mmCIF file of C-alpha atoms and ligand atoms in Angstrom:
data_model
loop_
_atom_site.group_PDB
_atom_site.id
_atom_site.type_symbol
_atom_site.label_atom_id
_atom_site.label_comp_id
_atom_site.label_asym_id
_atom_site.label_seq_id
_atom_site.Cartn_x
_atom_site.Cartn_y
_atom_site.Cartn_z
ATOM 1 C CA UNK F 1 12.104 18.647 25.065
ATOM 2 C CA UNK F 2 12.303 21.557 22.670
ATOM 3 C CA UNK F 3 13.006 21.034 18.989
ATOM 4 C CA UNK F 4 16.533 21.900 18.111
ATOM 5 C CA UNK F 5 18.640 22.197 14.999
ATOM 6 C CA UNK F 6 21.769 21.384 16.947
ATOM 7 C CA UNK F 7 22.986 18.272 15.164
ATOM 8 C CA UNK F 8 25.973 17.624 17.403
ATOM 9 C CA UNK F 9 23.960 15.893 20.105
ATOM 10 C CA UNK F 10 25.025 12.363 19.302
ATOM 11 C CA UNK F 11 22.243 11.450 16.910
ATOM 12 C CA UNK F 12 23.047 8.987 14.181
ATOM 13 C CA UNK F 13 23.622 10.426 10.694
ATOM 14 C CA UNK F 14 21.529 8.555 8.118
ATOM 15 C CA UNK F 15 22.177 10.457 4.901
ATOM 16 C CA UNK F 16 25.326 12.397 4.068
ATOM 17 C CA UNK F 17 25.295 14.494 0.905
ATOM 18 C CA UNK F 18 28.850 15.547 0.145
ATOM 19 C CA UNK F 19 29.558 18.248 -2.443
ATOM 20 C CA UNK F 20 26.953 16.790 -4.785
ATOM 21 C CA UNK F 21 26.980 17.899 -8.402
ATOM 22 C CA UNK F 22 24.480 16.606 -10.962
ATOM 23 C CA UNK F 23 24.682 17.549 -14.621
ATOM 24 C CA UNK F 24 22.134 16.498 -17.209
ATOM 25 C CA UNK F 25 23.151 16.185 -20.828
ATOM 26 C CA UNK F 26 20.270 17.334 -22.985
ATOM 27 C CA UNK F 27 19.837 17.370 -26.747
ATOM 28 C CA UNK F 28 18.716 20.824 -27.779
ATOM 29 C CA UNK F 29 16.621 20.911 -30.924
ATOM 30 C CA UNK F 30 17.452 24.483 -31.767
ATOM 31 C CA UNK F 31 15.149 27.414 -32.101
ATOM 32 C CA UNK F 32 12.763 27.692 -34.984
ATOM 33 C CA UNK F 33 13.387 30.952 -36.743
ATOM 34 C CA UNK F 34 12.013 32.561 -39.848
ATOM 35 C CA UNK F 35 14.534 33.197 -42.567
ATOM 36 C CA UNK F 36 12.771 34.734 -45.506
ATOM 37 C CA UNK F 37 9.729 32.667 -46.311
ATOM 38 C CA UNK F 38 11.266 29.486 -44.901
ATOM 39 C CA UNK F 39 11.084 28.015 -41.435
ATOM 40 C CA UNK F 40 14.625 27.033 -40.538
ATOM 41 C CA UNK F 41 16.375 25.668 -37.514
ATOM 42 C CA UNK F 42 19.019 27.840 -35.994
ATOM 43 C CA UNK F 43 21.877 25.370 -36.330
ATOM 44 C CA UNK F 44 24.065 27.088 -33.764
ATOM 45 C CA UNK F 45 21.604 26.344 -30.999
ATOM 46 C CA UNK F 46 21.452 22.621 -31.743
ATOM 47 C CA UNK F 47 23.468 19.894 -30.080
ATOM 48 C CA UNK F 48 24.196 18.553 -26.626
ATOM 49 C CA UNK F 49 23.751 21.026 -23.836
ATOM 50 C CA UNK F 50 24.695 20.547 -20.204
ATOM 51 C CA UNK F 51 22.251 21.545 -17.484
ATOM 52 C CA UNK F 52 23.894 21.852 -14.066
ATOM 53 C CA UNK F 53 20.973 20.901 -11.832
ATOM 54 C CA UNK F 54 23.017 20.659 -8.610
ATOM 55 C CA UNK F 55 26.213 22.570 -7.998
ATOM 56 C CA UNK F 56 27.923 21.320 -4.881
ATOM 57 C CA UNK F 57 25.217 20.605 -2.293
ATOM 58 C CA UNK F 58 26.301 19.315 1.135
ATOM 59 C CA UNK F 59 24.353 18.452 4.287
ATOM 60 C CA UNK F 60 23.871 15.648 6.779
ATOM 61 C CA UNK F 61 20.471 14.252 7.736
ATOM 62 C CA UNK F 62 20.076 12.603 11.125
ATOM 63 C CA UNK F 63 17.687 9.986 12.432
ATOM 64 C CA UNK F 64 14.400 11.297 13.689
ATOM 65 C CA UNK F 65 14.486 14.339 11.447
ATOM 66 C CA UNK F 66 11.767 15.467 9.122
ATOM 67 C CA UNK F 67 13.381 17.670 6.508
ATOM 68 C CA UNK F 68 11.399 19.902 4.200
ATOM 69 C CA UNK F 69 12.962 20.669 0.820
ATOM 70 C CA UNK F 70 11.809 23.960 -0.661
ATOM 71 C CA UNK F 71 12.743 26.138 -3.632
ATOM 72 C CA UNK F 72 11.271 27.470 -6.844
ATOM 73 C CA UNK F 73 10.470 25.327 -9.909
ATOM 74 C CA UNK F 74 13.565 23.860 -11.514
ATOM 75 C CA UNK F 75 15.825 24.626 -8.548
ATOM 76 C CA UNK F 76 16.955 21.004 -8.253
ATOM 77 C CA UNK F 77 14.784 19.512 -5.474
ATOM 78 C CA UNK F 78 13.626 16.400 -7.348
ATOM 79 C CA UNK F 79 17.127 15.908 -8.732
ATOM 80 C CA UNK F 80 18.463 15.948 -5.178
ATOM 81 C CA UNK F 81 15.866 13.393 -4.046
ATOM 82 C CA UNK F 82 16.552 11.134 -7.024
ATOM 83 C CA UNK F 83 20.281 11.330 -6.333
ATOM 84 C CA UNK F 84 19.717 10.370 -2.694
ATOM 85 C CA UNK F 85 17.774 7.292 -3.805
ATOM 86 C CA UNK F 86 20.404 6.480 -6.424
ATOM 87 C CA UNK F 87 18.172 6.957 -9.469
ATOM 88 C CA UNK F 88 20.270 9.846 -10.779
ATOM 89 C CA UNK F 89 24.057 9.500 -10.750
ATOM 90 C CA UNK F 90 26.310 12.158 -9.221
ATOM 91 C CA UNK F 91 28.559 13.951 -11.679
ATOM 92 C CA UNK F 92 30.841 14.884 -8.804
ATOM 93 C CA UNK F 93 30.670 14.385 -5.053
ATOM 94 C CA UNK F 94 28.687 11.610 -3.380
ATOM 95 C CA UNK F 95 25.699 10.536 -1.320
ATOM 96 C CA UNK F 96 26.082 8.109 1.573
ATOM 97 C CA UNK F 97 23.045 6.515 3.186
ATOM 98 C CA UNK F 98 22.815 4.142 6.151
ATOM 99 C CA UNK F 99 20.079 2.148 4.448
ATOM 100 C CA UNK F 100 18.338 2.204 1.114
ATOM 101 C CA UNK F 101 16.083 5.273 0.979
ATOM 102 C CA UNK F 102 12.588 4.819 -0.428
ATOM 103 C CA UNK F 103 11.208 7.325 -2.861
ATOM 104 C CA UNK F 104 7.469 7.330 -2.593
ATOM 105 C CA UNK F 105 5.758 6.303 -5.787
ATOM 106 C CA UNK F 106 8.767 4.691 -7.405
ATOM 107 C CA UNK F 107 9.140 1.742 -5.067
ATOM 108 C CA UNK F 108 5.567 0.740 -5.673
ATOM 109 C CA UNK F 109 5.566 -0.133 -9.362
ATOM 110 C CA UNK F 110 1.842 0.036 -9.942
ATOM 111 C CA UNK F 111 0.075 -1.018 -13.144
ATOM 112 C CA UNK F 112 -2.757 1.113 -14.470
ATOM 113 C CA UNK F 113 -4.629 -1.759 -16.089
ATOM 114 C CA UNK F 114 -4.912 -3.686 -12.838
ATOM 115 C CA UNK F 115 -7.466 -3.042 -10.110
ATOM 116 C CA UNK F 116 -6.559 -1.115 -6.984
ATOM 117 C CA UNK F 117 -6.783 -4.392 -5.097
ATOM 118 C CA UNK F 118 -4.250 -6.162 -7.345
ATOM 119 C CA UNK F 119 -2.001 -3.128 -7.150
ATOM 120 C CA UNK F 120 -1.930 -3.273 -3.379
ATOM 121 C CA UNK F 121 -0.546 -6.804 -3.704
ATOM 122 C CA UNK F 122 1.895 -5.766 -6.407
ATOM 123 C CA UNK F 123 3.085 -2.692 -4.522
ATOM 124 C CA UNK F 124 3.317 -4.649 -1.275
ATOM 125 C CA UNK F 125 5.446 -7.347 -2.885
ATOM 126 C CA UNK F 126 7.633 -4.649 -4.468
ATOM 127 C CA UNK F 127 8.211 -3.266 -0.969
ATOM 128 C CA UNK F 128 9.387 -6.681 0.164
ATOM 129 C CA UNK F 129 6.277 -7.977 1.954
ATOM 130 C CA UNK F 130 5.276 -11.627 1.650
ATOM 131 C CA UNK F 131 1.872 -12.454 0.214
ATOM 132 C CA UNK F 132 0.599 -13.198 3.695
ATOM 133 C CA UNK F 133 1.887 -9.890 5.050
ATOM 134 C CA UNK F 134 0.162 -8.034 2.221
ATOM 135 C CA UNK F 135 -3.099 -9.778 3.088
ATOM 136 C CA UNK F 136 -2.710 -8.778 6.723
ATOM 137 C CA UNK F 137 -2.084 -5.153 5.805
ATOM 138 C CA UNK F 138 -4.718 -4.954 3.077
ATOM 139 C CA UNK F 139 -7.612 -3.563 5.128
ATOM 140 C CA UNK F 140 -5.448 -0.960 6.770
ATOM 141 C CA UNK F 141 -4.059 0.207 3.401
ATOM 142 C CA UNK F 142 -7.533 0.490 1.886
ATOM 143 C CA UNK F 143 -8.940 2.278 4.871
ATOM 144 C CA UNK F 144 -6.083 4.786 4.911
ATOM 145 C CA UNK F 145 -6.438 5.414 1.179
ATOM 146 C CA UNK F 146 -10.180 5.989 1.628
ATOM 147 C CA UNK F 147 -10.837 4.277 -1.714
ATOM 148 C CA UNK F 148 -13.026 1.460 -0.421
ATOM 149 C CA UNK F 149 -15.549 1.064 -3.219
ATOM 150 C CA UNK F 150 -12.991 1.778 -5.947
ATOM 151 C CA UNK F 151 -10.621 -1.054 -5.114
ATOM 152 C CA UNK F 152 -12.125 -3.390 -7.709
ATOM 153 C CA UNK F 153 -11.804 -0.867 -10.533
ATOM 154 C CA UNK F 154 -8.706 -0.545 -12.749
ATOM 155 C CA UNK F 155 -6.314 2.174 -11.626
ATOM 156 C CA UNK F 156 -6.493 3.917 -14.982
ATOM 157 C CA UNK F 157 -9.989 5.040 -14.005
ATOM 158 C CA UNK F 158 -8.659 6.806 -10.880
ATOM 159 C CA UNK F 159 -8.097 10.524 -10.737
ATOM 160 C CA UNK F 160 -4.497 11.613 -10.115
ATOM 161 C CA UNK F 161 -5.363 12.367 -6.502
ATOM 162 C CA UNK F 162 -6.857 8.908 -6.019
ATOM 163 C CA UNK F 163 -3.772 7.207 -7.491
ATOM 164 C CA UNK F 164 -1.529 9.295 -5.276
ATOM 165 C CA UNK F 165 -3.555 8.310 -2.215
ATOM 166 C CA UNK F 166 -3.279 4.631 -2.986
ATOM 167 C CA UNK F 167 0.478 4.891 -3.630
ATOM 168 C CA UNK F 168 0.977 6.815 -0.422
ATOM 169 C CA UNK F 169 -1.085 4.287 1.539
ATOM 170 C CA UNK F 170 0.897 1.354 0.117
ATOM 171 C CA UNK F 171 4.304 2.973 0.512
ATOM 172 C CA UNK F 172 3.738 4.075 4.094
ATOM 173 C CA UNK F 173 2.347 0.691 5.179
ATOM 174 C CA UNK F 174 5.973 -0.283 5.559
ATOM 175 C CA UNK F 175 8.196 1.108 8.261
ATOM 176 C CA UNK F 176 10.791 3.191 6.535
ATOM 177 C CA UNK F 177 14.113 4.197 7.883
ATOM 178 C CA UNK F 178 14.433 6.846 5.192
ATOM 179 C CA UNK F 179 11.357 7.994 3.299
ATOM 180 C CA UNK F 180 11.295 10.572 0.537
ATOM 181 C CA UNK F 181 8.017 12.182 -0.473
ATOM 182 C CA UNK F 182 8.223 14.411 -3.534
ATOM 183 C CA UNK F 183 5.039 16.439 -3.981
ATOM 184 C CA UNK F 184 2.848 13.380 -3.486
ATOM 185 C CA UNK F 185 0.699 15.125 -0.938
ATOM 186 C CA UNK F 186 -0.217 18.099 -3.058
ATOM 187 C CA UNK F 187 -2.648 16.154 -5.254
ATOM 188 C CA UNK F 188 -4.679 14.731 -2.397
ATOM 189 C CA UNK F 189 -7.602 16.669 -0.969
ATOM 190 C CA UNK F 190 -7.419 18.545 2.364
ATOM 191 C CA UNK F 191 -8.582 15.638 4.460
ATOM 192 C CA UNK F 192 -6.112 13.226 2.902
ATOM 193 C CA UNK F 193 -3.278 15.742 3.216
ATOM 194 C CA UNK F 194 -3.966 15.980 6.935
ATOM 195 C CA UNK F 195 -3.905 12.214 7.345
ATOM 196 C CA UNK F 196 -0.727 11.784 5.297
ATOM 197 C CA UNK F 197 1.009 14.508 7.270
ATOM 198 C CA UNK F 198 0.003 12.603 10.386
ATOM 199 C CA UNK F 199 1.630 9.505 8.908
ATOM 200 C CA UNK F 200 4.827 11.356 8.118
ATOM 201 C CA UNK F 201 4.982 12.508 11.722
ATOM 202 C CA UNK F 202 4.440 8.891 12.784
ATOM 203 C CA UNK F 203 7.374 7.671 10.705
ATOM 204 C CA UNK F 204 9.540 10.358 12.202
ATOM 205 C CA UNK F 205 8.505 9.421 15.722
ATOM 206 C CA UNK F 206 9.669 5.858 15.079
ATOM 207 C CA UNK F 207 13.164 7.318 14.536
ATOM 208 C CA UNK F 208 12.800 7.323 10.779
ATOM 209 C CA UNK F 209 14.012 10.192 8.618
ATOM 210 C CA UNK F 210 11.633 11.854 6.192
ATOM 211 C CA UNK F 211 12.342 14.217 3.322
ATOM 212 C CA UNK F 212 9.306 16.130 2.130
ATOM 213 C CA UNK F 213 9.478 18.140 -1.088
ATOM 214 C CA UNK F 214 6.582 20.528 -1.335
ATOM 215 C CA UNK F 215 5.490 23.931 -2.508
ATOM 216 C CA UNK F 216 2.950 24.052 0.296
ATOM 217 C CA UNK F 217 4.619 25.964 3.115
ATOM 218 C CA UNK F 218 1.761 24.943 5.372
ATOM 219 C CA UNK F 219 2.518 21.235 4.811
ATOM 220 C CA UNK F 220 6.217 21.845 5.410
ATOM 221 C CA UNK F 221 5.585 23.935 8.525
ATOM 222 C CA UNK F 222 3.207 21.350 9.997
ATOM 223 C CA UNK F 223 5.392 18.352 9.208
ATOM 224 C CA UNK F 224 9.061 19.317 9.255
ATOM 225 C CA UNK F 225 11.441 20.395 11.982
ATOM 226 C CA UNK F 226 14.222 21.313 9.592
ATOM 227 C CA UNK F 227 14.105 22.912 6.146
ATOM 228 C CA UNK F 228 16.632 23.009 3.324
ATOM 229 C CA UNK F 229 16.171 25.687 0.679
ATOM 230 C CA UNK F 230 17.601 24.850 -2.722
ATOM 231 C CA UNK F 231 18.069 27.756 -5.103
ATOM 232 C CA UNK F 232 19.390 27.351 -8.655
ATOM 233 C CA UNK F 233 21.159 24.127 -7.769
ATOM 234 C CA UNK F 234 22.774 25.453 -4.620
ATOM 235 C CA UNK F 235 21.934 25.094 -0.963
ATOM 236 C CA UNK F 236 20.745 28.547 -0.017
ATOM 237 C CA UNK F 237 19.752 27.923 3.592
ATOM 238 C CA UNK F 238 19.499 25.014 6.020
ATOM 239 C CA UNK F 239 18.023 25.326 9.478
ATOM 240 C CA UNK F 240 14.988 25.640 11.670
ATOM 241 C CA UNK F 241 11.768 25.271 9.627
ATOM 242 C CA UNK F 242 10.321 28.600 10.726
ATOM 243 C CA UNK F 243 13.443 30.620 9.903
ATOM 244 C CA UNK F 244 14.039 29.088 6.476
ATOM 245 C CA UNK F 245 10.399 29.375 5.381
ATOM 246 C CA UNK F 246 10.368 32.991 6.492
ATOM 247 C CA UNK F 247 13.528 33.820 4.544
ATOM 248 C CA UNK F 248 12.201 31.977 1.477
ATOM 249 C CA UNK F 249 8.885 33.805 1.549
ATOM 250 C CA UNK F 250 10.624 37.154 1.957
ATOM 251 C CA UNK F 251 12.800 36.449 -1.082
ATOM 252 C CA UNK F 252 9.766 36.271 -3.377
HETATM 253 N N1 LIG R 301 15.802 14.177 -16.840
HETATM 254 C C1 LIG R 301 16.266 15.420 -17.038
HETATM 255 N N2 LIG R 301 16.964 15.729 -18.150
HETATM 256 C C2 LIG R 301 17.437 16.952 -18.344
HETATM 257 N N3 LIG R 301 17.282 17.981 -17.503
HETATM 258 C C3 LIG R 301 16.594 17.750 -16.376
HETATM 259 C C4 LIG R 301 16.039 16.468 -16.082
HETATM 260 N N4 LIG R 301 15.401 16.532 -14.891
HETATM 261 C C5 LIG R 301 15.551 17.804 -14.471
HETATM 262 N N5 LIG R 301 16.267 18.546 -15.345
HETATM 263 C C6 LIG R 301 16.659 19.958 -15.200
HETATM 264 O O1 LIG R 301 17.330 20.097 -13.967
HETATM 265 C C7 LIG R 301 16.920 21.272 -13.282
HETATM 266 C C8 LIG R 301 16.344 20.909 -11.916
HETATM 267 O O2 LIG R 301 15.145 20.182 -12.092
HETATM 268 P P1 LIG R 301 14.341 19.488 -10.881
HETATM 269 O O3 LIG R 301 13.306 18.620 -11.472
HETATM 270 O O4 LIG R 301 15.324 18.859 -9.966
HETATM 271 O O5 LIG R 301 13.707 20.775 -10.193
HETATM 272 P P2 LIG R 301 12.646 20.866 -8.989
HETATM 273 O O6 LIG R 301 13.255 21.762 -7.963
HETATM 274 O O7 LIG R 301 12.209 19.520 -8.559
HETATM 275 O O8 LIG R 301 11.434 21.659 -9.667
HETATM 276 P P3 LIG R 301 9.826 21.575 -9.378
HETATM 277 O O9 LIG R 301 9.565 22.447 -8.199
HETATM 278 O O10 LIG R 301 9.248 22.164 -10.607
HETATM 279 O O11 LIG R 301 9.455 20.143 -9.174
HETATM 280 C C9 LIG R 301 15.943 21.994 -14.222
HETATM 281 O O12 LIG R 301 16.669 22.959 -14.941
HETATM 282 C C10 LIG R 301 15.462 20.897 -15.152
HETATM 283 O O13 LIG R 301 15.209 21.425 -16.437
HETATM 284 MG MG1 LIG R 302 10.359 18.492 -8.596
#
C-alpha cells in the first residue's frame, strides 16, 4: 500500500497538540556598554524578558507514523518535544497523549561515574524493566551499541557519540508506543546512524509513533513519512516528507 498523508482513514490518534503556546521567562543581564572610561550595564535592558518559543502550534499524530520535525536553530523544535513529554509546561493550549511519551536520553537517567554495564542496569530499571529483564536484554543492548570492550569503563570516559549510542540502545530496547528522538542520531557515526534509523523504522512498524528531530534531511527522508516544519515558533508546513523537505530547502 502506498504511503499517504490522509489522516482520516480511521487510524488512532496518539498525540494531539492543540493551539500550544510556550513562553519562557528569562532574566536578561543587560548589555555591557562603555560609558566614558567605565564599563556599565545598560539598566534598561535588564530584567525579566519573555521568549515566545511556540505560538499556537496544532497537529495530530497518529499511530504508525514517523514524524520528522525540522526547522532552523531556535525555531522551537526541542521545546515542542519537551512539551509533548510534559517536561515543559504549556503557557496556553494543551497536549493530549494516549500514553506517556518517552524522550530519548531523559528516561534513561545515566550516571557518568558508573560503568557502561552498570548504566545499562540503571537505564533499564528507569524504563520499568525488572532486574531479570535487564539481564535478558543486556547482550542485545551491548551488541546494538557496538561498545563491547568499553562496557566496563566509566561513562565519563566515553566520547559524546559513544554515550549517545549507549543511551539509544538502552532506550530502544523497550517497545515504545510514542518515542521522541531529539538529535540523538547526529552524534553517532554513519554506521550507527544507519542502524538506529533501522530501529526507528522497526518501532514504527510495530504501530508505534516516532518523532525525530534532526537537521539531517537525509535521516528525516530515510526515516519519516510525514514532516512538520516549525519556523519561529509556528507550524509552517505539515505533510508528506518529500514535499516539506523540498519547501524547507528552497526557503534557505
Ligand atoms: N530553558 C529555556 N529558557 C529560556 N529560553 C529557552 C529555553 N529553551 C529554549 N529557549 C528559547 O526558546 C526558543 C526555541 O528553542 P528550542 O530549543 O526549542 O529550539 P530548537 O528548534 O530545538 O533549536 P535547535 O535546532 O538549535 O536545537 C529559542 O529562542 C531559545 O532561546
Ligand atoms: Mg533543539
